[in-house]
mmCIF file of C-alpha atoms and ligand atoms in Angstrom:
data_model
loop_
_atom_site.group_PDB
_atom_site.id
_atom_site.type_symbol
_atom_site.label_atom_id
_atom_site.label_comp_id
_atom_site.label_asym_id
_atom_site.label_seq_id
_atom_site.Cartn_x
_atom_site.Cartn_y
_atom_site.Cartn_z
ATOM 1 C CA MET A 1 201.076 66.412 -63.803
ATOM 2 C CA SER A 2 200.002 66.237 -60.038
ATOM 3 C CA GLY A 3 199.359 63.363 -58.020
ATOM 4 C CA GLY A 4 196.325 62.233 -57.513
ATOM 5 C CA GLY A 5 194.178 59.136 -58.831
ATOM 6 C CA SER A 6 194.530 56.178 -56.403
ATOM 7 C CA ASP A 7 192.934 54.449 -59.077
ATOM 8 C CA ARG A 8 196.015 53.813 -61.265
ATOM 9 C CA LYS A 9 198.626 51.223 -60.821
ATOM 10 C CA PRO A 10 200.770 51.229 -57.952
ATOM 11 C CA ALA A 11 203.871 51.259 -60.689
ATOM 12 C CA THR A 12 202.299 54.349 -61.799
ATOM 13 C CA ARG A 13 201.645 56.592 -58.947
ATOM 14 C CA LEU A 14 205.061 55.860 -58.051
ATOM 15 C CA VAL A 15 206.117 57.823 -60.710
ATOM 16 C CA THR A 16 203.633 60.354 -60.920
ATOM 17 C CA GLY A 17 202.596 60.710 -56.962
ATOM 18 C CA GLY A 18 203.671 64.501 -55.226
ATOM 19 C CA ARG A 19 204.620 65.946 -59.236
ATOM 20 C CA ARG A 20 202.133 68.808 -58.877
ATOM 21 C CA LYS A 21 202.705 71.739 -61.443
ATOM 22 C CA GLU A 22 202.690 74.029 -58.653
ATOM 23 C CA TRP A 23 205.974 71.939 -56.973
ATOM 24 C CA THR A 24 207.876 71.335 -59.855
ATOM 25 C CA GLY A 25 207.485 74.613 -62.169
ATOM 26 C CA ALA A 26 209.005 73.639 -65.417
ATOM 27 C CA VAL A 27 210.696 70.474 -64.668
ATOM 28 C CA VAL A 28 210.370 67.088 -63.730
ATOM 29 C CA ASN A 29 211.440 66.647 -60.119
ATOM 30 C CA PRO A 30 210.346 69.357 -57.583
ATOM 31 C CA PRO A 31 213.328 71.909 -56.714
ATOM 32 C CA VAL A 32 215.309 71.231 -53.048
ATOM 33 C CA TRP A 33 214.020 73.811 -50.827
ATOM 34 C CA ARG A 34 216.643 75.071 -49.203
ATOM 35 C CA ALA A 35 214.844 77.652 -46.607
ATOM 36 C CA SER A 36 214.349 77.790 -42.535
ATOM 37 C CA THR A 37 212.622 81.800 -43.047
ATOM 38 C CA HIS A 38 209.512 81.664 -46.225
ATOM 39 C CA LEU A 39 209.083 85.396 -46.445
ATOM 40 C CA TYR A 40 206.267 87.733 -47.079
ATOM 41 C CA ASP A 41 205.434 90.594 -49.357
ATOM 42 C CA SER A 42 204.059 93.052 -46.381
ATOM 43 C CA VAL A 43 202.647 93.093 -43.452
ATOM 44 C CA ALA A 44 199.348 92.795 -44.903
ATOM 45 C CA ASP A 45 201.211 90.291 -46.508
ATOM 46 C CA LEU A 46 201.757 88.016 -43.559
ATOM 47 C CA ARG A 47 198.618 88.536 -41.707
ATOM 48 C CA ALA A 48 196.746 87.145 -44.712
ATOM 49 C CA GLY A 49 199.193 84.159 -44.993
ATOM 50 C CA PRO A 50 198.551 80.901 -42.802
ATOM 51 C CA THR A 51 199.083 81.890 -39.916
ATOM 52 C CA THR A 52 197.127 78.773 -38.570
ATOM 53 C CA ASN A 53 197.873 75.533 -39.242
ATOM 54 C CA GLU A 54 197.467 74.652 -42.976
ATOM 55 C CA ASP A 55 198.893 71.721 -44.857
ATOM 56 C CA GLY A 56 201.065 73.059 -48.498
ATOM 57 C CA ARG A 57 201.401 76.575 -47.226
ATOM 58 C CA PHE A 58 204.542 78.427 -46.863
ATOM 59 C CA PHE A 59 204.875 79.551 -43.420
ATOM 60 C CA TYR A 60 208.080 78.846 -41.855
ATOM 61 C CA GLY A 61 211.050 75.758 -42.256
ATOM 62 C CA ARG A 62 209.917 73.434 -39.915
ATOM 63 C CA ARG A 63 206.575 73.231 -42.033
ATOM 64 C CA GLY A 64 208.416 72.219 -44.902
ATOM 65 C CA SER A 65 208.628 73.314 -48.119
ATOM 66 C CA PRO A 66 207.263 71.516 -52.426
ATOM 67 C CA THR A 67 209.992 69.037 -51.841
ATOM 68 C CA GLN A 68 208.592 67.808 -48.290
ATOM 69 C CA TRP A 69 204.833 68.771 -49.283
ATOM 70 C CA ALA A 70 205.988 66.222 -52.990
ATOM 71 C CA LEU A 71 207.440 63.294 -50.787
ATOM 72 C CA ALA A 72 204.371 63.420 -48.117
ATOM 73 C CA GLU A 73 202.018 63.343 -51.263
ATOM 74 C CA ALA A 74 204.086 60.246 -52.954
ATOM 75 C CA LEU A 75 203.748 58.475 -49.822
ATOM 76 C CA THR A 76 200.206 59.128 -49.096
ATOM 77 C CA GLU A 77 199.825 57.793 -52.627
ATOM 78 C CA LEU A 78 200.910 54.326 -51.627
ATOM 79 C CA GLU A 79 198.888 53.599 -48.776
ATOM 80 C CA PRO A 80 194.815 53.623 -50.334
ATOM 81 C CA GLY A 81 192.884 55.021 -47.460
ATOM 82 C CA GLY A 82 195.537 57.009 -46.124
ATOM 83 C CA HIS A 83 194.334 60.484 -45.510
ATOM 84 C CA GLY A 84 198.404 62.375 -45.478
ATOM 85 C CA THR A 85 201.850 61.519 -44.560
ATOM 86 C CA MET A 86 204.038 63.433 -41.794
ATOM 87 C CA LEU A 87 207.724 62.980 -42.376
ATOM 88 C CA PHE A 88 210.730 62.343 -39.676
ATOM 89 C CA PRO A 89 214.318 61.947 -39.288
ATOM 90 C CA SER A 90 214.060 58.092 -38.993
ATOM 91 C CA GLY A 91 212.551 55.118 -38.904
ATOM 92 C CA VAL A 92 212.328 54.855 -34.788
ATOM 93 C CA SER A 93 211.365 58.850 -34.361
ATOM 94 C CA ALA A 94 208.176 58.166 -37.232
ATOM 95 C CA ILE A 95 206.961 54.748 -34.564
ATOM 96 C CA ALA A 96 207.718 56.787 -31.725
ATOM 97 C CA CYS A 97 205.352 59.734 -32.389
ATOM 98 C CA ALA A 98 202.430 57.448 -34.154
ATOM 99 C CA LEU A 99 202.037 56.214 -30.515
ATOM 100 C CA LEU A 100 202.357 59.132 -28.593
ATOM 101 C CA ALA A 101 200.149 60.722 -30.926
ATOM 102 C CA VAL A 102 197.515 58.031 -30.044
ATOM 103 C CA LEU A 103 198.613 56.302 -26.276
ATOM 104 C CA ARG A 104 197.272 58.364 -23.086
ATOM 105 C CA PRO A 105 198.484 58.041 -19.318
ATOM 106 C CA GLY A 106 197.317 54.106 -18.580
ATOM 107 C CA ASP A 107 196.582 53.410 -20.940
ATOM 108 C CA VAL A 108 197.876 49.614 -22.270
ATOM 109 C CA LEU A 109 199.456 48.844 -25.853
ATOM 110 C CA LEU A 110 199.417 45.281 -27.093
ATOM 111 C CA MET A 111 202.218 45.239 -29.365
ATOM 112 C CA THR A 112 203.788 42.336 -31.448
ATOM 113 C CA ASP A 113 206.543 39.837 -29.547
ATOM 114 C CA SER A 114 208.649 40.271 -33.408
ATOM 115 C CA SER A 115 208.697 43.638 -32.795
ATOM 116 C CA TYR A 116 211.983 45.683 -34.170
ATOM 117 C CA ASP A 117 214.253 46.206 -30.974
ATOM 118 C CA PRO A 118 214.255 49.737 -30.633
ATOM 119 C CA THR A 119 210.694 50.084 -30.692
ATOM 120 C CA ARG A 120 210.047 47.348 -28.135
ATOM 121 C CA SER A 121 212.825 49.434 -25.900
ATOM 122 C CA TYR A 122 210.909 52.737 -26.791
ATOM 123 C CA ALA A 123 207.626 51.468 -24.843
ATOM 124 C CA GLU A 124 209.739 49.520 -21.990
ATOM 125 C CA ALA A 125 211.879 52.944 -21.003
ATOM 126 C CA PHE A 126 209.568 55.871 -22.498
ATOM 127 C CA LEU A 127 206.144 54.662 -22.567
ATOM 128 C CA LYS A 128 206.297 53.270 -19.656
ATOM 129 C CA LYS A 129 207.531 56.187 -17.988
ATOM 130 C CA TRP A 130 205.237 57.727 -19.649
ATOM 131 C CA GLY A 131 202.336 55.575 -17.604
ATOM 132 C CA VAL A 132 201.602 53.550 -20.547
ATOM 133 C CA GLU A 133 201.727 49.028 -20.249
ATOM 134 C CA THR A 134 203.263 47.347 -22.921
ATOM 135 C CA ARG A 135 201.499 43.439 -23.655
ATOM 136 C CA TYR A 136 203.517 41.661 -26.054
ATOM 137 C CA TYR A 137 201.090 38.936 -27.797
ATOM 138 C CA ASP A 138 202.437 35.885 -30.291
ATOM 139 C CA PRO A 139 202.622 37.744 -33.745
ATOM 140 C CA LEU A 140 200.584 34.312 -34.428
ATOM 141 C CA VAL A 141 197.994 35.723 -32.913
ATOM 142 C CA GLY A 142 195.191 36.472 -35.593
ATOM 143 C CA ALA A 143 191.425 37.175 -34.230
ATOM 144 C CA GLY A 144 192.683 35.462 -31.024
ATOM 145 C CA ILE A 145 193.985 38.923 -30.157
ATOM 146 C CA SER A 146 189.874 39.861 -29.090
ATOM 147 C CA ASP A 147 190.900 37.879 -25.515
ATOM 148 C CA LEU A 148 193.986 40.076 -25.068
ATOM 149 C CA ILE A 149 191.880 43.294 -25.319
ATOM 150 C CA CYS A 150 190.594 44.733 -22.146
ATOM 151 C CA ASP A 151 189.305 48.353 -20.905
ATOM 152 C CA ARG A 152 192.466 50.120 -21.071
ATOM 153 C CA THR A 153 193.475 48.889 -24.376
ATOM 154 C CA ARG A 154 194.310 51.706 -26.518
ATOM 155 C CA ALA A 155 196.459 50.306 -29.384
ATOM 156 C CA ILE A 156 197.463 47.249 -30.843
ATOM 157 C CA MET A 157 201.324 47.810 -32.689
ATOM 158 C CA MET A 158 201.380 45.072 -35.112
ATOM 159 C CA GLU A 159 204.984 44.123 -37.689
ATOM 160 C CA SER A 160 204.653 42.111 -39.990
ATOM 161 C CA PRO A 161 207.029 40.178 -40.956
ATOM 162 C CA GLY A 162 208.163 40.560 -37.609
ATOM 163 C CA SER A 163 211.779 41.548 -37.365
ATOM 164 C CA LEU A 164 214.437 38.958 -37.581
ATOM 165 C CA THR A 165 211.760 36.462 -37.093
ATOM 166 C CA PHE A 166 209.427 36.865 -40.299
ATOM 167 C CA GLU A 167 206.310 36.078 -39.130
ATOM 168 C CA ILE A 168 203.545 37.183 -40.687
ATOM 169 C CA GLN A 169 200.511 38.378 -39.082
ATOM 170 C CA ASP A 170 196.942 38.275 -39.724
ATOM 171 C CA VAL A 171 196.629 42.352 -40.065
ATOM 172 C CA PRO A 172 193.124 41.597 -41.333
ATOM 173 C CA ALA A 173 191.677 40.117 -38.189
ATOM 174 C CA ILE A 174 193.608 41.959 -36.079
ATOM 175 C CA CYS A 175 192.588 45.061 -37.162
ATOM 176 C CA ALA A 176 188.791 43.695 -37.687
ATOM 177 C CA ALA A 177 188.914 42.260 -33.672
ATOM 178 C CA ALA A 178 190.349 45.798 -32.510
ATOM 179 C CA GLN A 179 187.440 48.176 -34.973
ATOM 180 C CA GLU A 180 184.931 45.965 -33.016
ATOM 181 C CA ARG A 181 186.745 47.382 -29.490
ATOM 182 C CA GLY A 182 187.140 50.708 -30.491
ATOM 183 C CA VAL A 183 191.066 49.900 -30.475
ATOM 184 C CA ILE A 184 193.575 51.676 -32.821
ATOM 185 C CA THR A 185 195.902 49.463 -34.797
ATOM 186 C CA LEU A 186 199.158 50.577 -36.276
ATOM 187 C CA LEU A 187 201.522 48.842 -38.564
ATOM 188 C CA ASP A 188 205.342 48.758 -39.165
ATOM 189 C CA ASN A 189 205.283 48.548 -42.711
ATOM 190 C CA THR A 190 208.766 48.570 -43.603
ATOM 191 C CA TRP A 191 209.329 45.313 -45.106
ATOM 192 C CA ALA A 192 207.180 45.409 -48.154
ATOM 193 C CA ALA A 193 207.908 49.438 -47.972
ATOM 194 C CA SER A 194 203.732 49.589 -48.875
ATOM 195 C CA TYR A 195 204.203 48.216 -51.643
ATOM 196 C CA PHE A 196 203.821 44.740 -51.965
ATOM 197 C CA PHE A 197 201.248 45.197 -48.414
ATOM 198 C CA ARG A 198 199.146 48.388 -48.522
ATOM 199 C CA GLY A 199 198.257 48.154 -44.789
ATOM 200 C CA ILE A 200 195.747 51.400 -44.523
ATOM 201 C CA GLU A 201 193.561 49.135 -47.603
ATOM 202 C CA ARG A 202 193.563 46.268 -45.017
ATOM 203 C CA GLY A 203 192.261 47.830 -42.664
ATOM 204 C CA VAL A 204 195.028 49.438 -40.592
ATOM 205 C CA ASP A 205 194.662 52.757 -39.162
ATOM 206 C CA ILE A 206 198.519 54.172 -38.994
ATOM 207 C CA THR A 207 201.255 52.651 -41.147
ATOM 208 C CA ILE A 208 204.851 53.593 -40.544
ATOM 209 C CA LEU A 209 208.314 53.568 -42.779
ATOM 210 C CA ALA A 210 211.329 53.309 -41.796
ATOM 211 C CA GLY A 211 211.926 55.383 -45.391
ATOM 212 C CA THR A 212 216.017 54.727 -44.661
ATOM 213 C CA LYS A 213 215.316 51.037 -45.959
ATOM 214 C CA TYR A 214 213.208 50.513 -49.467
ATOM 215 C CA ILE A 215 211.811 54.600 -50.133
ATOM 216 C CA VAL A 216 215.530 55.888 -50.843
ATOM 217 C CA GLY A 217 216.672 52.298 -51.509
ATOM 218 C CA HIS A 218 220.947 53.974 -51.251
ATOM 219 C CA SER A 219 221.890 53.325 -47.760
ATOM 220 C CA ASP A 220 222.272 57.285 -47.880
ATOM 221 C CA VAL A 221 219.507 58.927 -45.764
ATOM 222 C CA MET A 222 217.605 58.932 -42.559
ATOM 223 C CA LEU A 223 214.056 58.652 -43.024
ATOM 224 C CA GLY A 224 210.919 57.820 -40.962
ATOM 225 C CA SER A 225 206.998 58.515 -42.354
ATOM 226 C CA VAL A 226 203.868 57.729 -40.651
ATOM 227 C CA THR A 227 200.548 57.490 -42.713
ATOM 228 C CA CYS A 228 197.420 57.654 -41.850
ATOM 229 C CA ARG A 229 192.996 57.748 -42.333
ATOM 230 C CA GLU A 230 191.341 60.907 -41.447
ATOM 231 C CA LYS A 231 190.205 60.051 -38.638
ATOM 232 C CA TYR A 232 193.752 60.046 -36.381
ATOM 233 C CA TRP A 233 195.524 63.406 -39.275
ATOM 234 C CA GLN A 234 195.331 65.872 -36.990
ATOM 235 C CA ARG A 235 195.996 64.554 -34.120
ATOM 236 C CA LEU A 236 199.335 62.815 -35.374
ATOM 237 C CA ARG A 237 199.664 66.087 -36.968
ATOM 238 C CA ARG A 238 199.531 68.153 -34.382
ATOM 239 C CA THR A 239 201.790 66.096 -32.048
ATOM 240 C CA ALA A 240 204.729 66.128 -35.140
ATOM 241 C CA GLN A 241 204.646 69.253 -34.683
ATOM 242 C CA GLN A 242 204.547 70.306 -30.897
ATOM 243 C CA LEU A 243 207.535 67.954 -31.136
ATOM 244 C CA GLY A 244 209.216 69.931 -34.155
ATOM 245 C CA GLN A 245 209.953 67.082 -36.252
ATOM 246 C CA VAL A 246 211.067 68.053 -39.730
ATOM 247 C CA ILE A 247 213.311 66.788 -42.559
ATOM 248 C CA SER A 248 215.733 68.510 -44.684
ATOM 249 C CA PRO A 249 214.617 69.213 -47.929
ATOM 250 C CA ASP A 250 217.639 67.377 -50.032
ATOM 251 C CA ASP A 251 216.617 64.612 -47.806
ATOM 252 C CA ALA A 252 212.696 64.915 -49.031
ATOM 253 C CA TYR A 253 214.526 64.989 -52.850
ATOM 254 C CA LEU A 254 217.236 61.739 -52.450
ATOM 255 C CA ALA A 255 213.919 59.925 -50.867
ATOM 256 C CA LEU A 256 211.633 61.325 -53.937
ATOM 257 C CA ARG A 257 214.535 60.473 -56.258
ATOM 258 C CA GLY A 258 214.449 56.687 -54.824
ATOM 259 C CA LEU A 259 211.066 55.798 -54.781
ATOM 260 C CA ARG A 260 210.528 56.385 -58.307
ATOM 261 C CA THR A 261 212.207 53.191 -58.697
ATOM 262 C CA LEU A 262 210.533 51.195 -56.326
ATOM 263 C CA ASP A 263 209.198 49.186 -58.395
ATOM 264 C CA VAL A 264 211.919 47.794 -60.338
ATOM 265 C CA ARG A 265 214.177 47.547 -57.804
ATOM 266 C CA MET A 266 211.728 45.807 -55.336
ATOM 267 C CA ARG A 267 210.394 43.065 -58.405
ATOM 268 C CA GLN A 268 214.609 42.385 -58.654
ATOM 269 C CA HIS A 269 214.457 42.192 -54.648
ATOM 270 C CA GLN A 270 212.224 39.734 -54.855
ATOM 271 C CA GLU A 271 213.604 38.067 -57.568
ATOM 272 C CA SER A 272 217.032 37.534 -56.523
ATOM 273 C CA GLY A 273 215.389 37.265 -52.438
ATOM 274 C CA LEU A 274 213.641 34.224 -53.664
ATOM 275 C CA THR A 275 216.384 32.303 -55.779
ATOM 276 C CA ILE A 276 219.038 32.647 -53.269
ATOM 277 C CA ALA A 277 216.350 31.758 -49.986
ATOM 278 C CA ARG A 278 215.740 28.314 -52.201
ATOM 279 C CA TRP A 279 219.407 27.622 -52.773
ATOM 280 C CA LEU A 280 220.137 27.960 -48.897
ATOM 281 C CA SER A 281 217.078 25.489 -48.166
ATOM 282 C CA GLN A 282 218.680 22.990 -50.337
ATOM 283 C CA LYS A 283 222.193 22.837 -48.394
ATOM 284 C CA PRO A 284 223.304 20.800 -45.383
ATOM 285 C CA GLN A 285 224.302 23.685 -43.296
ATOM 286 C CA ILE A 286 221.612 24.987 -42.848
ATOM 287 C CA ALA A 287 218.500 24.026 -40.370
ATOM 288 C CA LYS A 288 215.611 26.730 -41.747
ATOM 289 C CA VAL A 289 215.236 29.592 -43.945
ATOM 290 C CA LEU A 290 213.331 32.219 -42.477
ATOM 291 C CA HIS A 291 211.370 33.567 -45.709
ATOM 292 C CA PRO A 292 206.967 34.812 -45.728
ATOM 293 C CA ALA A 293 207.554 33.476 -49.524
ATOM 294 C CA LEU A 294 208.731 29.803 -48.559
ATOM 295 C CA PRO A 295 205.698 27.448 -47.421
ATOM 296 C CA ASP A 296 207.393 26.583 -43.496
ATOM 297 C CA CYS A 297 207.454 29.854 -42.678
ATOM 298 C CA PRO A 298 205.243 30.980 -40.119
ATOM 299 C CA GLY A 299 201.884 33.102 -41.650
ATOM 300 C CA HIS A 300 203.398 32.013 -45.112
ATOM 301 C CA ALA A 301 199.269 31.040 -46.137
ATOM 302 C CA THR A 302 198.786 34.748 -44.773
ATOM 303 C CA TRP A 303 201.331 35.794 -46.898
ATOM 304 C CA GLN A 304 199.386 34.515 -49.781
ATOM 305 C CA ARG A 305 196.275 35.728 -49.379
ATOM 306 C CA ASP A 306 197.655 39.809 -48.425
ATOM 307 C CA PHE A 307 200.637 40.311 -50.504
ATOM 308 C CA SER A 308 202.067 41.098 -53.843
ATOM 309 C CA GLY A 309 205.225 39.517 -53.127
ATOM 310 C CA SER A 310 207.909 39.762 -51.286
ATOM 311 C CA ALA A 311 211.204 41.507 -50.425
ATOM 312 C CA GLY A 312 214.450 40.431 -50.745
ATOM 313 C CA LEU A 313 215.551 40.480 -46.790
ATOM 314 C CA PHE A 314 215.011 37.485 -44.725
ATOM 315 C CA SER A 315 217.032 35.457 -41.846
ATOM 316 C CA PHE A 316 218.681 31.501 -42.300
ATOM 317 C CA VAL A 317 219.125 29.112 -39.304
ATOM 318 C CA LEU A 318 222.169 27.353 -39.127
ATOM 319 C CA ASP A 319 222.093 23.960 -38.538
ATOM 320 C CA GLY A 320 224.706 24.021 -35.571
ATOM 321 C CA GLY A 321 227.927 25.306 -34.858
ATOM 322 C CA ASP A 322 228.984 28.951 -32.921
ATOM 323 C CA ASP A 323 229.160 32.669 -33.358
ATOM 324 C CA GLU A 324 232.566 32.171 -34.460
ATOM 325 C CA ALA A 325 231.248 29.376 -37.296
ATOM 326 C CA ALA A 326 229.101 31.947 -38.215
ATOM 327 C CA ALA A 327 231.735 35.055 -38.006
ATOM 328 C CA SER A 328 233.868 32.910 -40.177
ATOM 329 C CA LEU A 329 230.995 32.150 -42.326
ATOM 330 C CA ILE A 330 229.882 35.940 -42.646
ATOM 331 C CA ASP A 331 233.583 37.794 -42.817
ATOM 332 C CA GLY A 332 235.108 35.631 -46.107
ATOM 333 C CA LEU A 333 231.971 37.091 -47.770
ATOM 334 C CA GLU A 334 233.323 39.660 -50.407
ATOM 335 C CA LEU A 335 230.231 40.801 -51.670
ATOM 336 C CA PHE A 336 228.105 41.496 -48.459
ATOM 337 C CA GLY A 337 228.916 44.708 -45.931
ATOM 338 C CA ILE A 338 228.877 43.805 -42.433
ATOM 339 C CA GLY A 339 226.200 45.981 -41.198
ATOM 340 C CA TYR A 340 222.663 47.219 -39.431
ATOM 341 C CA SER A 341 220.981 48.658 -42.016
ATOM 342 C CA TRP A 342 218.567 46.985 -45.376
ATOM 343 C CA GLY A 343 216.964 47.647 -48.546
ATOM 344 C CA GLY A 344 219.772 49.267 -50.187
ATOM 345 C CA TYR A 345 220.370 48.081 -53.343
ATOM 346 C CA GLU A 346 223.778 46.424 -51.680
ATOM 347 C CA SER A 347 223.999 42.962 -49.621
ATOM 348 C CA LEU A 348 224.668 42.725 -46.101
ATOM 349 C CA ALA A 349 224.978 39.839 -44.092
ATOM 350 C CA LEU A 350 224.206 40.240 -40.043
ATOM 351 C CA PRO A 351 224.820 37.218 -37.121
ATOM 352 C CA VAL A 352 221.347 38.483 -35.503
ATOM 353 C CA ASP A 353 219.840 36.718 -32.352
ATOM 354 C CA PRO A 354 216.099 36.956 -31.965
ATOM 355 C CA ALA A 355 215.578 35.387 -28.271
ATOM 356 C CA PRO A 356 216.495 37.934 -25.820
ATOM 357 C CA ASP A 357 213.517 40.063 -27.172
ATOM 358 C CA ARG A 358 211.427 37.201 -26.683
ATOM 359 C CA THR A 359 208.685 37.420 -23.964
ATOM 360 C CA ALA A 360 204.980 36.100 -24.594
ATOM 361 C CA THR A 361 206.424 33.525 -27.051
ATOM 362 C CA LYS A 362 209.750 31.543 -26.297
ATOM 363 C CA TRP A 363 212.713 31.430 -29.707
ATOM 364 C CA GLN A 364 214.479 28.246 -29.977
ATOM 365 C CA THR A 365 216.527 27.436 -32.824
ATOM 366 C CA GLU A 366 219.651 24.526 -33.502
ATOM 367 C CA GLY A 367 222.067 27.455 -34.159
ATOM 368 C CA PRO A 368 223.336 30.709 -35.186
ATOM 369 C CA VAL A 369 220.946 33.018 -37.172
ATOM 370 C CA ILE A 370 222.383 35.263 -40.015
ATOM 371 C CA ARG A 371 220.045 37.797 -41.571
ATOM 372 C CA LEU A 372 220.848 38.712 -45.586
ATOM 373 C CA ASN A 373 219.905 41.647 -47.521
ATOM 374 C CA ILE A 374 219.924 40.378 -50.750
ATOM 375 C CA GLY A 375 221.146 43.662 -53.425
ATOM 376 C CA LEU A 376 220.485 44.632 -56.680
ATOM 377 C CA GLU A 377 223.988 42.357 -57.565
ATOM 378 C CA ASP A 378 223.871 39.476 -59.485
ATOM 379 C CA CYS A 379 222.749 36.582 -57.832
ATOM 380 C CA ASP A 380 224.519 33.494 -59.461
ATOM 381 C CA ASP A 381 227.636 36.212 -58.118
ATOM 382 C CA LEU A 382 226.261 35.986 -54.480
ATOM 383 C CA ILE A 383 225.511 32.800 -55.098
ATOM 384 C CA ALA A 384 228.864 31.940 -55.358
ATOM 385 C CA ASP A 385 230.046 33.942 -52.367
ATOM 386 C CA LEU A 386 227.239 32.290 -50.192
ATOM 387 C CA ALA A 387 228.679 28.755 -51.727
ATOM 388 C CA LYS A 388 232.528 29.443 -49.935
ATOM 389 C CA GLY A 389 230.873 31.115 -46.779
ATOM 390 C CA LEU A 390 229.408 27.746 -45.744
ATOM 391 C CA GLU A 391 232.465 25.837 -46.657
ATOM 392 C CA ARG A 392 233.956 28.422 -43.971
ATOM 393 C CA TYR A 393 231.112 27.683 -42.039
ATOM 394 C CA GLU A 394 231.598 23.578 -42.265
ATOM 395 C CA LYS A 395 235.088 23.524 -41.724
ATOM 396 C CA ALA A 396 234.839 26.142 -38.767
ATOM 397 C CA ALA A 397 231.458 24.192 -37.034
ATOM 398 C CA CYS A 398 233.587 20.409 -37.848
ATOM 399 C CA LYS A 399 236.691 22.236 -35.571
ATOM 400 C CA ARG A 400 234.999 22.518 -32.164
HETATM 401 C C1 LIG B 501 211.218 47.307 -39.051
HETATM 402 C C2 LIG B 501 212.063 48.288 -38.855
HETATM 403 N N1 LIG B 501 211.456 49.277 -38.307
HETATM 404 C C3 LIG B 501 212.099 50.358 -38.419
HETATM 405 C C4 LIG B 501 213.032 50.181 -38.214
HETATM 406 C C5 LIG B 501 214.022 52.244 -37.673
HETATM 407 O O1 LIG B 501 214.273 52.655 -39.054
HETATM 408 P P1 LIG B 501 215.807 53.726 -38.744
HETATM 409 O O2 LIG B 501 217.278 53.162 -38.669
HETATM 410 O O3 LIG B 501 215.082 54.825 -40.174
HETATM 411 O O4 LIG B 501 215.042 54.585 -37.064
HETATM 412 C C6 LIG B 501 214.073 49.710 -38.777
HETATM 413 C C7 LIG B 501 215.622 50.304 -38.808
HETATM 414 O O5 LIG B 501 216.429 48.737 -38.993
HETATM 415 C C8 LIG B 501 213.620 48.552 -38.594
HETATM 416 O O6 LIG B 501 214.142 47.227 -38.901
#
């Protein structure tokens, strides 16, 4: 059994990806090769070995082992048109390295105003000190990105949908404009997990995943990955290696285990997420539901055109009330944990405020915003829990 076969359907590729016989042996999954030192039979063997930089050959622990190679290969298969994947110990380290691999001091980076806030902080702190200027753009800019490209623009960072606010970007239009001007495109594709949206196929040069979320899927591993076209592969690989980036084989094993069930999990996240989003949108306490599959979400038509599904993460805006009223909704929930991550099997609720992270656009709402990660619990139970939460919110909002 080997991965291969990008002509196969995505669900099949999730099952076969990375399962080369030379990596798995006689069992289904590649074993956990826990090693720093790789041994050679003799000095002659050492000299004949891959002292230069080769993929998929034993060399030294930092270059990985079959467990990590299998995961990297399976992730590459999620992005048709991708040449290879580098693995990172978190989504943020993947974003940082991908940007570092393509930018040079003096460059301008265009970044969507809806970016994940640590991506923004990295640009403002690290990249700025390193001589890169970041300019933010309206996530809904589409082909209008052309007007923002100048001689110094090296790269465009996209995230679709946007963190917290869920605007869908016209990625193909942005990529077409970028390509015409020789600008490199990067996409944080974590929400779609490279499964409901295949970025490289749609024109993106480099796609990034926080594997911590849906790829791992069980809230027990931090992971990042970067997949890119052949043109950028050596640059990405060299930068990651120079920075000493490596993930443990145990984490790679858990990520592979999660990846095998991504299709069924994503379908359930989608179904429950949509049911709950639609239910919330009918409630008088809710001003707005920010979910790409709902018709009033900015960029919904683009989502319909480009995506094959929707994930279980979305936000809603309460119709008035203050942070304490929102907290009374969240605090009494029995099935929703309060925590920063998402993409796991368990539901989460988080108060969020998109406003401070906006500079190119303004974020104004009728009330507090809550982000939900819809997990794999029974949807009726989640709705019953949220219904009680809305009652608590209403009482708290009336008292003030
Ligand atoms: C959209 C997005 N990208 C990247 C990351 C960063 O991933 P990690 O937490 O693995 O560093 C996150 C984390 O929440 C995220 O939401």
